[in-house]
Coordinates of C-alpha atoms in Angstrom, one line a residue:
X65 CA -16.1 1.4 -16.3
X66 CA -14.8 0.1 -13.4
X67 CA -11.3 -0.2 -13.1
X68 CA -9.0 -3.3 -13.9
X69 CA -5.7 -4.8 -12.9
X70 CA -2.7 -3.7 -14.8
X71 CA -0.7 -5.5 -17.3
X72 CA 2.8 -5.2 -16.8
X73 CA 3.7 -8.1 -19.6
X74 CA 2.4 -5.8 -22.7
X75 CA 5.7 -3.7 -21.7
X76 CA 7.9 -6.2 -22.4
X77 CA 6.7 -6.1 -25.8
X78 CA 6.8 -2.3 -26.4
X79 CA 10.5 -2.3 -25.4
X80 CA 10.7 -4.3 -28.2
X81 CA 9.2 -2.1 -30.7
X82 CA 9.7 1.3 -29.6
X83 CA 12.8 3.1 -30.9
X84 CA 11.1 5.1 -33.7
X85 CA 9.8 7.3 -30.7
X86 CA 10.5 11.1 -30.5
X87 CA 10.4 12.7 -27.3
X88 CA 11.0 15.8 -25.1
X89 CA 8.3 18.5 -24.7
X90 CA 7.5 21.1 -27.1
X91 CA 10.3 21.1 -29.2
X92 CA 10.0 20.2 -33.0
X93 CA 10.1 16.5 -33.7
X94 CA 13.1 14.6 -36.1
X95 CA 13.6 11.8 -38.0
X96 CA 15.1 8.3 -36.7
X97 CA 18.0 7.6 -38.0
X98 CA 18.6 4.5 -40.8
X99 CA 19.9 2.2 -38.1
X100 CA 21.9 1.9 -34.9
X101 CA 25.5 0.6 -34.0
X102 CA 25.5 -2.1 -31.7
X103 CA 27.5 -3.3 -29.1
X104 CA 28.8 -1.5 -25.5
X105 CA 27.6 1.8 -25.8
X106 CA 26.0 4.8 -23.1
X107 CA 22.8 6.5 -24.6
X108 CA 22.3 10.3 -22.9
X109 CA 19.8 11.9 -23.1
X110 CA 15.8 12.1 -21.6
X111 CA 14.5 9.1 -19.8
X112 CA 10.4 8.7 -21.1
X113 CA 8.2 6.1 -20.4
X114 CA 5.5 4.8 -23.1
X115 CA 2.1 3.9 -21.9
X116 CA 0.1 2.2 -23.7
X117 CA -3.5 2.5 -22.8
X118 CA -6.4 0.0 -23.4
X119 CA -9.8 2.0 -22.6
X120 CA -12.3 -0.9 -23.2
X121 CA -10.3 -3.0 -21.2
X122 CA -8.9 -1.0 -18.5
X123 CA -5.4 -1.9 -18.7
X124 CA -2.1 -0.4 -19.0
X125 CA 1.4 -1.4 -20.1
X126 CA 4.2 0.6 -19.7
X127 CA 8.4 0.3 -21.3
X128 CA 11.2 3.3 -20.7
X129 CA 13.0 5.0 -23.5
X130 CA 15.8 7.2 -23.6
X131 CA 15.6 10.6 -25.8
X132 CA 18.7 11.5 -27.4
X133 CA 19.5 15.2 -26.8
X134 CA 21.3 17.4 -29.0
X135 CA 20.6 14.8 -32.4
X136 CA 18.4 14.3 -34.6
X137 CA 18.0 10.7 -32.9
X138 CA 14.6 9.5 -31.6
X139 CA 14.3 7.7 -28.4
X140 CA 15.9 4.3 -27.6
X141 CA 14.2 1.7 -25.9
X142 CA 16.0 0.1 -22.9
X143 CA 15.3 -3.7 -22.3
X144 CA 16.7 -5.4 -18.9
X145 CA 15.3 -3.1 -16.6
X146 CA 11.8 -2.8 -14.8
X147 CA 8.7 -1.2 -17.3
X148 CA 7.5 1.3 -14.2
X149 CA 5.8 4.3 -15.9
X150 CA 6.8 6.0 -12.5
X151 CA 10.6 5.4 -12.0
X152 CA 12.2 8.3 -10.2
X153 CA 14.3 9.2 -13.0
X154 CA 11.4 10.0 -15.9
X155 CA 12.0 13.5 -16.9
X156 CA 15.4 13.6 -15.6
X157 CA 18.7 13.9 -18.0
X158 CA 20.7 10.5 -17.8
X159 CA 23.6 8.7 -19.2
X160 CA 22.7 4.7 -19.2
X161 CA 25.3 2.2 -20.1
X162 CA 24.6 -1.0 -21.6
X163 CA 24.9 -2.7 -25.2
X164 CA 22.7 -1.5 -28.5
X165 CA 20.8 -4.6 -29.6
X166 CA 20.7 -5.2 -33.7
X167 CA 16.8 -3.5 -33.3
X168 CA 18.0 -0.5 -32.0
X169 CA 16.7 -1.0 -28.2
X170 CA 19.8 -0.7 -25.3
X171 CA 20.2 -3.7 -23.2
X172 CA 20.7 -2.8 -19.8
X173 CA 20.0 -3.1 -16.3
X174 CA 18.3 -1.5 -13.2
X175 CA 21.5 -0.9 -11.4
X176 CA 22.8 1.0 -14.1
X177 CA 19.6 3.0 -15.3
X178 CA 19.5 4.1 -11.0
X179 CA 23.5 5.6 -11.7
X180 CA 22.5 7.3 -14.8
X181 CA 21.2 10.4 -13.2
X182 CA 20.7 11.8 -9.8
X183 CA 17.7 14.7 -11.0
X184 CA 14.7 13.3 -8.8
X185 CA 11.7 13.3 -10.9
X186 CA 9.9 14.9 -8.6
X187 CA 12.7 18.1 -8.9
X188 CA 12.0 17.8 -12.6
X189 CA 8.4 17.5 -13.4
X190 CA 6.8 19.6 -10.1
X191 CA 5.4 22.3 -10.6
X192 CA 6.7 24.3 -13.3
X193 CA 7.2 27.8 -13.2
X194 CA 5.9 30.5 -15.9
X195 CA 2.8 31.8 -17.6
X196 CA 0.8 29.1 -18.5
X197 CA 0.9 30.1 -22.1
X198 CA 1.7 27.7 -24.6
X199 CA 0.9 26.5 -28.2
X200 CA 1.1 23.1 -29.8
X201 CA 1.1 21.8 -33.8
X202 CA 0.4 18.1 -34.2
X203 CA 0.9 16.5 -37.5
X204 CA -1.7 13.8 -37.4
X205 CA -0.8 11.0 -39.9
X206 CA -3.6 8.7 -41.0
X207 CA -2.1 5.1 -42.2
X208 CA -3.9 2.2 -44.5
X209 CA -1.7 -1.1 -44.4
X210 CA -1.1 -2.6 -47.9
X211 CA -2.0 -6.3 -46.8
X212 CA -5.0 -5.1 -45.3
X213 CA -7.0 -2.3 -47.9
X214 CA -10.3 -3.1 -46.6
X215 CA -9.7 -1.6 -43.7
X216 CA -10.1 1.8 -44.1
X217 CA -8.3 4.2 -41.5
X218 CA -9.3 7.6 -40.7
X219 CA -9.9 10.3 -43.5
X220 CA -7.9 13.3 -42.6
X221 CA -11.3 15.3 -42.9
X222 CA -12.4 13.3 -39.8
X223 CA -9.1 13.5 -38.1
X224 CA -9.0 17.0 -38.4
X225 CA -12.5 17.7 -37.2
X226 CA -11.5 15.5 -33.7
X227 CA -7.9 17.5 -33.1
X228 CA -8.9 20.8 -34.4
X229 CA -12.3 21.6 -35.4
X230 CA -14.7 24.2 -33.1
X231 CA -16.4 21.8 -30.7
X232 CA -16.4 18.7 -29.0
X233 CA -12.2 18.8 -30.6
X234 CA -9.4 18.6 -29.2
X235 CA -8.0 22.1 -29.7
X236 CA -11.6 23.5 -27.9
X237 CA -10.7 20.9 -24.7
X238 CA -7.4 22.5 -24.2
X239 CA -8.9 26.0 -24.5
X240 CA -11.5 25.3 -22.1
X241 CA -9.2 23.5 -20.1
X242 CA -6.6 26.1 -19.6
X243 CA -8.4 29.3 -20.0
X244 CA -7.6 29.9 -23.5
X245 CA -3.8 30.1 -22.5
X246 CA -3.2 27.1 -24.6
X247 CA -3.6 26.8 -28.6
X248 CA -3.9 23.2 -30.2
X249 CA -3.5 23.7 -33.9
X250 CA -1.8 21.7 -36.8
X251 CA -3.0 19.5 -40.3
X252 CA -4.2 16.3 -40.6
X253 CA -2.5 14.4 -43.4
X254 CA -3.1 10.8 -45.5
X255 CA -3.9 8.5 -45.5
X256 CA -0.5 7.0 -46.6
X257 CA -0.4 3.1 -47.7
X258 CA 2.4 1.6 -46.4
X259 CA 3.6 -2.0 -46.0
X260 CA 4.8 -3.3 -42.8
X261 CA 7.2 -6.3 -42.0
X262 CA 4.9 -8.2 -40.1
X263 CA 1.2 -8.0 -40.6
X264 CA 0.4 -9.9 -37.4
X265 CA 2.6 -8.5 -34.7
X266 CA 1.7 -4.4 -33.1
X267 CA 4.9 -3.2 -34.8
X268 CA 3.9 0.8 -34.0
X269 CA 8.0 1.6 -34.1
X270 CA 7.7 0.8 -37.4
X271 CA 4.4 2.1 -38.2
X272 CA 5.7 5.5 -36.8
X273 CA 8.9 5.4 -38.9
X274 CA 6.7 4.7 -42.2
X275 CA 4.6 7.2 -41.1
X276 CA 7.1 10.0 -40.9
X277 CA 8.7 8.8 -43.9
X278 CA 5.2 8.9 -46.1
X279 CA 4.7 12.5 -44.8
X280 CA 7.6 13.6 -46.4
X281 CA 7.5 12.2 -49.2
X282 CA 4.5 13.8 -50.1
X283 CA 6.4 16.8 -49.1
X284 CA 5.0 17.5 -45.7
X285 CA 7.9 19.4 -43.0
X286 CA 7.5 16.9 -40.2
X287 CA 9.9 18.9 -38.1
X288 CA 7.6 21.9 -38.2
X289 CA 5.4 20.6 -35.6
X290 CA 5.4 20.0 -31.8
X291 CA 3.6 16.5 -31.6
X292 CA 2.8 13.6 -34.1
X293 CA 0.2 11.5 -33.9
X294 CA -0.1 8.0 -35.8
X295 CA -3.6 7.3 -36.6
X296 CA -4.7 3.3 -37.6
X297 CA -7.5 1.3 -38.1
X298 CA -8.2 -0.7 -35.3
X299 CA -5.4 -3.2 -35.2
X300 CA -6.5 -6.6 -32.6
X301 CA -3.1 -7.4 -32.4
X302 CA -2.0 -4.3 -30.2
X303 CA -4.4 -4.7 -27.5
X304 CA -4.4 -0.9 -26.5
X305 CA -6.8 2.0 -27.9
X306 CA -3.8 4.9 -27.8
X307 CA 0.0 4.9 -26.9
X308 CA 2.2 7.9 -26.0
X309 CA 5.1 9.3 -24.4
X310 CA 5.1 10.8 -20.9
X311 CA 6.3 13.7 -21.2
X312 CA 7.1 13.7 -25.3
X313 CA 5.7 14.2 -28.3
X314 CA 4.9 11.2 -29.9
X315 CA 1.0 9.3 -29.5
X316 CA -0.6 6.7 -31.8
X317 CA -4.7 6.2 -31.9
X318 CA -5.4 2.7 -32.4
X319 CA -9.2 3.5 -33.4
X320 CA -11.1 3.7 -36.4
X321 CA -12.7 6.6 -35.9
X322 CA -10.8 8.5 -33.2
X323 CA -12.3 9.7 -29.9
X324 CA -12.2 12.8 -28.4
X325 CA -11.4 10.9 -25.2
X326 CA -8.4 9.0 -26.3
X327 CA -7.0 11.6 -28.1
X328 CA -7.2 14.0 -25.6
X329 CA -6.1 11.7 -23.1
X330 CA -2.7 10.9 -25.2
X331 CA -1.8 14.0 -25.7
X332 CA -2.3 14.6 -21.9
X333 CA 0.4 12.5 -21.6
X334 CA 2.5 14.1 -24.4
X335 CA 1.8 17.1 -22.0
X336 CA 3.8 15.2 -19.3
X337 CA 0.3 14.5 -17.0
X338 CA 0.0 10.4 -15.9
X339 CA -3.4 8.6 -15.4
X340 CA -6.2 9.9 -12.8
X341 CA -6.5 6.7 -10.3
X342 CA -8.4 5.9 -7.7
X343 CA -7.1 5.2 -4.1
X344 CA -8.4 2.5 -1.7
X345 CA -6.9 1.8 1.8
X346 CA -8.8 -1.2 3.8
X347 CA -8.2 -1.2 7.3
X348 CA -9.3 -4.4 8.5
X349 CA -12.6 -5.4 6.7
X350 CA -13.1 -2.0 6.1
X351 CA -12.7 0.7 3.4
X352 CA -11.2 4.1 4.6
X353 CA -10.8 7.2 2.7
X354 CA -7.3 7.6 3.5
X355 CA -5.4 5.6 6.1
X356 CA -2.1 5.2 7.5
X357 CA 0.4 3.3 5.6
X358 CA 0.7 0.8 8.5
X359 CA -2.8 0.4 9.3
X360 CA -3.6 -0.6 5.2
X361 CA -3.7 -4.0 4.0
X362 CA -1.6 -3.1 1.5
X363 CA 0.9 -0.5 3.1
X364 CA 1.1 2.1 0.2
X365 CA -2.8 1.4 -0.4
X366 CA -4.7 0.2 -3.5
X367 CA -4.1 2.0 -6.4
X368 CA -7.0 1.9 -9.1
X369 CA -6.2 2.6 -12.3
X370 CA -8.0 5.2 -14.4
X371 CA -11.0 5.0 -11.5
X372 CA -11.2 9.2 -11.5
X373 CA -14.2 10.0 -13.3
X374 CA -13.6 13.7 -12.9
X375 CA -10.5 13.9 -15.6
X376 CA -9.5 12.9 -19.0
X377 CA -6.6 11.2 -17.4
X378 CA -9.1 8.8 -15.9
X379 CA -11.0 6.4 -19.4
X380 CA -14.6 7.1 -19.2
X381 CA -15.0 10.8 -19.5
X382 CA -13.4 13.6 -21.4
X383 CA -13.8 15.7 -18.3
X384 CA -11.0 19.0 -18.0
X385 CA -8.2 18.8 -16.3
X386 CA -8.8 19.0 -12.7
X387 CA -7.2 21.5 -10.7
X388 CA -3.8 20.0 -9.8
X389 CA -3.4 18.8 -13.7
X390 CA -3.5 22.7 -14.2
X391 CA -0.8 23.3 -11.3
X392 CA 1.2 21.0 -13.1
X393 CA 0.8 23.1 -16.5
X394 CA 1.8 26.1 -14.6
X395 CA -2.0 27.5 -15.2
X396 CA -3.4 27.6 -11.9
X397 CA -1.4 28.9 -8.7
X398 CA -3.0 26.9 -5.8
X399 CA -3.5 28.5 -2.1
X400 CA -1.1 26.1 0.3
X401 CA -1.4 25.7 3.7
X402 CA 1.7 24.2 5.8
X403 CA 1.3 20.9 7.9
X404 CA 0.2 21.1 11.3
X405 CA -1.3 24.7 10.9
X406 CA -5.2 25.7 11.0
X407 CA -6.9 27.8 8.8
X408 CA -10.3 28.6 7.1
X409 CA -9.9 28.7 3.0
X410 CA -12.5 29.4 0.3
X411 CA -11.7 28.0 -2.7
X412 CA -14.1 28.8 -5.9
X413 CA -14.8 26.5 -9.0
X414 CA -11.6 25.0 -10.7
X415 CA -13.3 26.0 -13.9
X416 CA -13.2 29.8 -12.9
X417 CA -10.9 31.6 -14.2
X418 CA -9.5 33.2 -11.5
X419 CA -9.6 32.9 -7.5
X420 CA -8.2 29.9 -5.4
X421 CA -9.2 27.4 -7.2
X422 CA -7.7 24.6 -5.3
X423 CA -6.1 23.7 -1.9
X424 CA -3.0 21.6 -1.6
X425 CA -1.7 20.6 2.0
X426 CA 2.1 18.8 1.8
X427 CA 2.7 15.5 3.5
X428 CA 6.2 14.0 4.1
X429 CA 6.5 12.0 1.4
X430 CA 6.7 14.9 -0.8
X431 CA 2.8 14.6 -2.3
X432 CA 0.1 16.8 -1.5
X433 CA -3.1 16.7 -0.3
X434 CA -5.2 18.3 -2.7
X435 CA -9.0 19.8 -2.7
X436 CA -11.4 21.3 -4.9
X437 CA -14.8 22.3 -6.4
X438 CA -16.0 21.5 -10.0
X439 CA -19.1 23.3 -11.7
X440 CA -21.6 22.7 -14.5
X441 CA -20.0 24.8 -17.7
X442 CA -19.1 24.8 -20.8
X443 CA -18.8 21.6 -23.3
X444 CA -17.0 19.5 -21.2
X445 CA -17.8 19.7 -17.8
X446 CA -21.7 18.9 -18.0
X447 CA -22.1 17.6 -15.1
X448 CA -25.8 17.1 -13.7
X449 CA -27.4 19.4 -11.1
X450 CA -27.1 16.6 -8.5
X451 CA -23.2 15.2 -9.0
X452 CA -21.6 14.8 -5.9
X453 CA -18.8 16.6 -8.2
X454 CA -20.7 19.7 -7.7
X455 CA -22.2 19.3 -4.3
X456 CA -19.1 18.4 -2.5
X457 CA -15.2 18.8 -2.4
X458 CA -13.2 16.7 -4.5
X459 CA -10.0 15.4 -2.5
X460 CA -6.6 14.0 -4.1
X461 CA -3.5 12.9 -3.2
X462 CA -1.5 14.7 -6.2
X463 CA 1.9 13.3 -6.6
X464 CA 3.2 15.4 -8.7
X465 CA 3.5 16.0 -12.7
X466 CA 4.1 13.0 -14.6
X467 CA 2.9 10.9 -11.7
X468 CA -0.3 9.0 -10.9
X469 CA -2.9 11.3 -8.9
X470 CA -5.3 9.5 -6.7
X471 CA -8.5 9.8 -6.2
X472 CA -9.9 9.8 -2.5
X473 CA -13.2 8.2 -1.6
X474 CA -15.3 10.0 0.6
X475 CA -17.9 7.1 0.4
X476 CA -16.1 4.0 0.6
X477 CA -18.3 2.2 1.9
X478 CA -19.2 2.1 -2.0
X479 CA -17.4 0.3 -4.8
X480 CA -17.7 3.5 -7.1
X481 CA -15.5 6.5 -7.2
X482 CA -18.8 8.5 -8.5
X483 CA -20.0 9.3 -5.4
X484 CA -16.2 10.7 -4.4
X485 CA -16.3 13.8 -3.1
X486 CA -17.1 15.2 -0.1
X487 CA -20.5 16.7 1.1
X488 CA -21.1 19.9 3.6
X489 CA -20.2 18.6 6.7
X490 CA -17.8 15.7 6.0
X491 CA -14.3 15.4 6.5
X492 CA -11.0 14.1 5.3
X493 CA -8.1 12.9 7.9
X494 CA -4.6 12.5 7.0
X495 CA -2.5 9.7 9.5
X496 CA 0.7 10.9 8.4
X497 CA 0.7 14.6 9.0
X498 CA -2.8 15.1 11.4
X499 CA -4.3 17.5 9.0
X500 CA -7.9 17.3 9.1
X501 CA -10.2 19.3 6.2
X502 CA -13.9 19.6 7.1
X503 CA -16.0 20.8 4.4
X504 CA -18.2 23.7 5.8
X505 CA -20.3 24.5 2.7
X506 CA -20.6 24.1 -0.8
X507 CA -22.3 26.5 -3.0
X508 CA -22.2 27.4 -7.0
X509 CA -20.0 30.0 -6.4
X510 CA -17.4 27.9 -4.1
X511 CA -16.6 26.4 -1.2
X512 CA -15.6 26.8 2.4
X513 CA -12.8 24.5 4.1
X514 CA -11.7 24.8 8.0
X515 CA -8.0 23.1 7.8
X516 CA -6.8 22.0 11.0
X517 CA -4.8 19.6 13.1
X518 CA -3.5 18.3 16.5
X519 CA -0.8 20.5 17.2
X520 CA -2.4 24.4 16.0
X521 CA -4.9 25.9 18.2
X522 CA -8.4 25.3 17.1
X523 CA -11.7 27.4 16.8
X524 CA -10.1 30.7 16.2
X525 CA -12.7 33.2 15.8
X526 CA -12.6 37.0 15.3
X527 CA -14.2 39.9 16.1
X528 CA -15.0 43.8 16.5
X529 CA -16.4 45.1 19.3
X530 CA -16.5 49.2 18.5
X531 CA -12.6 49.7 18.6
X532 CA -10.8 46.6 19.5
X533 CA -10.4 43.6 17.3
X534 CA -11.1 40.2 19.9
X535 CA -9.7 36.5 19.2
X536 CA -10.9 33.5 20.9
X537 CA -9.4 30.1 20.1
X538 CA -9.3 26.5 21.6
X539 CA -6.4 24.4 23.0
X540 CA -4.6 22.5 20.5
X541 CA -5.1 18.7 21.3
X542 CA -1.8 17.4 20.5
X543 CA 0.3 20.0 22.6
X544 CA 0.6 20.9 26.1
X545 CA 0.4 24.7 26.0
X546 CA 2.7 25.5 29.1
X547 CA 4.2 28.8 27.4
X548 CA 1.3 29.8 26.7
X549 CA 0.3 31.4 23.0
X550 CA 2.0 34.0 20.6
X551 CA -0.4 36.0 19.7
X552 CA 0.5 37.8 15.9
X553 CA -1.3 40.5 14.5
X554 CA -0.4 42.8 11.1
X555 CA 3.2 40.7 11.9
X556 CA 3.5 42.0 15.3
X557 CA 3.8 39.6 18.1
X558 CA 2.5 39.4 22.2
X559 CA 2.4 36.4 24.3
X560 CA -0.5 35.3 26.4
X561 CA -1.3 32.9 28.6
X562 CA -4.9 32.2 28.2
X563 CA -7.0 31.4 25.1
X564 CA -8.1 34.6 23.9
X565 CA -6.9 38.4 23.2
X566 CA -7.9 41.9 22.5
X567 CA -5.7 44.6 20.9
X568 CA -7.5 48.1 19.4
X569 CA -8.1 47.8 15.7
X570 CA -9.2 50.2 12.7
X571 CA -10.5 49.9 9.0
X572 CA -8.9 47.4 6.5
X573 CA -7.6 43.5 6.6
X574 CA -6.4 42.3 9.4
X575 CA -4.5 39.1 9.8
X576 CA -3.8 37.6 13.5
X577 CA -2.3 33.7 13.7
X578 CA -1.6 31.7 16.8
X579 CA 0.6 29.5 17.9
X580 CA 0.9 27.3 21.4
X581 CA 4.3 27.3 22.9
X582 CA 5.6 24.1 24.7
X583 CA 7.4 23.6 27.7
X584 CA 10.6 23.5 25.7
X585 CA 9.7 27.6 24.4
X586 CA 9.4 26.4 20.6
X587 CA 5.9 28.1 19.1
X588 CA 4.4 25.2 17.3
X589 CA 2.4 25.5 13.7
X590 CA -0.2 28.3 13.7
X591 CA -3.9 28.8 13.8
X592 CA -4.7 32.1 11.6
X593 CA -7.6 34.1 10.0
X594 CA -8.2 37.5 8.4
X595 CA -10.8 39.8 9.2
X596 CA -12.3 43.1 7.6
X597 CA -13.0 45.6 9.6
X598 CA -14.9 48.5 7.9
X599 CA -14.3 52.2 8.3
X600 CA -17.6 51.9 10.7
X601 CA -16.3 50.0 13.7
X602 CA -19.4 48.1 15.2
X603 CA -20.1 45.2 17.0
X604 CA -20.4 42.7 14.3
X605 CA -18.9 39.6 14.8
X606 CA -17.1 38.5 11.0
X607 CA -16.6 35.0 10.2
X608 CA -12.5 34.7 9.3
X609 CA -12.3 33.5 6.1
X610 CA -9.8 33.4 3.4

């Protein structure tokens, strides 16, 4: 489904209705209290952003909340201020002053949300550090509405078969998609009849409240799981097929029967991830897969929502996480190269469980330029024998947990992100740093990626001729080489003034990197490699890989 432009005025109304929301990672969940003073007031606690997410459509909405810490509080909406699912602060720890409203929601403003807090989200929500291992209990609460009986919501039975049964579930994606490190367990419960103030308006504040209220009544411990999840028949009036917080622990499905996409795509966000979108920068009257902010029409570039077919986060598959989702989860480490130096990677399937599985170069706005390889397995990821997701290199520019990643095109002279990656022999430049990433190969078992860039030497190549190791390299073509090259090998260094060297070697791995000096004596970013030399010295020339 191709994607569509955003509507920003749906967030407008969530503001309005949002203050039965419960937020803030893993942590049990807690009742809203009966009410809210109003008046001057400051609110502390987690700023969260609810997106609401419209899959038939392809659009988005998005207000901001504040999580009370330390109470049994739920989140308060804040009205006056921009709905941005990707203000700075999200994840951070403020203090916002304004005035509680009569509904509960803070009025307030942008100036004073930006002085709340000075945590960066990108400090807050980067790559987080730890095991990987976690487990999750969602109480999915199935609702009928008392002016509506004949529409008949989701029998727990069903429910319970989409979040937790043994395939094609919920609880089975996150396995898969973590390498079993994560368990998605928990009850389904209802469906609870409950009356709502206003049968015409998408009043899921309330429905949530009613919801929490009806499970405890029939004597269910609400605060005994992780997540909750609000389950409805289809209601028109919302406009959106599933809602949740980024991070937090609060979703609602909005479907009659609910799918393992949007389900797994909510609590995605629960799990702090944002949508997968596509990226388009048009340079002129033409499409480029990743241009320089100045040379774009628009100078940050096109942002698609939802276009990445490859990951849940996108809305047409409920494909795994890709690689830098599982960064973010602290499940995959990736292998990082530093800007401006030249190196030869192998990275093998994101879906293996162990190896590099993905490549992430930084840029200067703090994102990365990510790359990797998907495979046909398990229940998820079936792709065909001929998607370009398995013939090629997948490229992203990954902005970090909790923000948007995007999608590179490495055919844009198409309107689809299908055809995406990148096929043996194709290339992706980056204007900002001068990184370049040409895809070498492609098999089933991985890939092979030559990083370079304008300022490292290029073409190193290593050999053995009987006892001594050779290197043989390129000058860099952004930098005058006048003082010549360091030369480093097993971390000890020699200069030379030509483009090659030859030093004795013996048996094991052997690392040698490069670097060009300038006229002003500073050794600029490396070229490396790593060779094996076996206990046999012969004149076998290795390709460096690594």
């Amino acid at each position: 489904m191709p994607p569509r432009p955003r509507l920003l005025a749906l967030g407008v109304a969530l503001a309005a209705s949002a203050a039965a929301l419960v937020g803030g990672g893993a942590a049990p969940v807690h009742a809203a209290p009966p009410g809210a003073r109003t008046g001057p007031t400051t609110v502390s606690g987690t700023l969260t952003a609810l997106v609401a997410d419209g899959f038939g459509s392809g659009t988005t909405s998005t207000t901001l909340a504040v999580t009370p810490g330390g109470t049994a509080g739920s989140p308060v909406p804040l009205t006056g201020v921009t709905a941005t699912d990707e203000h700075p602060l999200v994840g951070a720890r403020v203090s916002v002053r304004g005035t509680r409203t009569a509904s509960g929601a803070l009025r307030t403003s942008d100036a004073a949300l930006a002085a709340s807090g000075t945590t960066s989200r990108t400090a807050e929500l980067a790559l987080p550090t730890g095991s990987g291992k976690r487990t999750y209990t969602v109480l999915a609460i199935s609702l009928r509405f008392a002016d509506r009986p004949s529409e008949a919501p989701a029998s727990p039975s069903t429910v319970a078969a989409r979040l937790f049964g043994a395939s094609s579930s919920v609880r089975a994606f996150y396995a898969e998609s973590s390498d079993r490190l994560w368990t998605v367990g928990g009850r389904a419960v209802g469906p609870y009849t409950v009356t709502r103030s206003n049968p015409s308006s998408c009043d899921f504040r309330e429905w949530g409240e009613k919801a929490q209220a009806a499970a405890r009544a029939a004597k269910v411990d609400t605060s005994a799981y992780t997540n909750i999840m609000v389950v409805v028949p289809r209601q028109a009036s919302c406009g959106w097929d599933g809602l949740a917080e980024v991070p937090g622990t609060w979703s609602w499905i909005n479907q009659d029967s609910p799918s393992l996409l949007v389900t797994a795509h909510e609590l995605g966000h629960n799990f702090g991830e944002h949508h997968a979108s596509g990226y388009r920068c048009t340079t002129g009257t033409t499409n480029v897969t990743l241009g320089a902010p100045s040379g774009c029409s628009d100078p940050s570039g096109t942002v698609l929502e939802y276009a990445d077919p490859f990951s849940v986060m996108g809305n047409t598959h409920a494909r795994l996480h890709p690689a830098a989702g599982r960064v973010h989860f602290g499940q995959v480490k990736p292998v990082s190269v530093p800007a401006g130096e030249a190196r030869t990677v192998r990275i093998v399937p994101s879906e293996t469980p162990s190896g590099n599985r993905e490549l992430r170069i930084p840029r200067r706005d703090g994102s990365w330029l990510t790359a990797e390889l998907r495979t046909t397995t398990g229940a998820f990821d079936t792709f065909a024998a001929t998607d370009p997701a398995v013939r090629g290199v997948t490229f992203r520019i990954d902005r970090g947990a909790g923000h948007q990643s995007w999608l590179l095109d490495g055919k844009p002279s198409t309107s689809s992100f299908a055809d995406a990656p990148v096929l043996p022999g194709g290339s992706v430049t980056d204007a900002t740093t001068g990184v370049r990433v040409d895809v070498v190969s492609v098999t089933a078992a991985g890939a092979v990626l030559r990083v370079g860039s304008r300022v490292a030497p290029r073409d190193l190549a290593l050999t053995v001729s009987g006892s001594t190791l050779q290197a043989t390299w390129t000058a860099p073509s952004g930098v005058v080489a006048s003082g010549g090259y360091t030369v480093t090998v097993d971390g000890r260094t020699e200069q030379v003034s030509g483009t090659s060297w030859s030093g004795p070697t013996w048996s094991g791995r052997h690392t040698v990197a490069v670097r060009a000096v300038d006229s002003g004596g500073t050794a600029r970013p490396a070229a490396s490699a790593t060779i094996k030399v076996s206990a046999r010295l012969t004149a076998t020339p290795v390709r460096p890989l690594r």
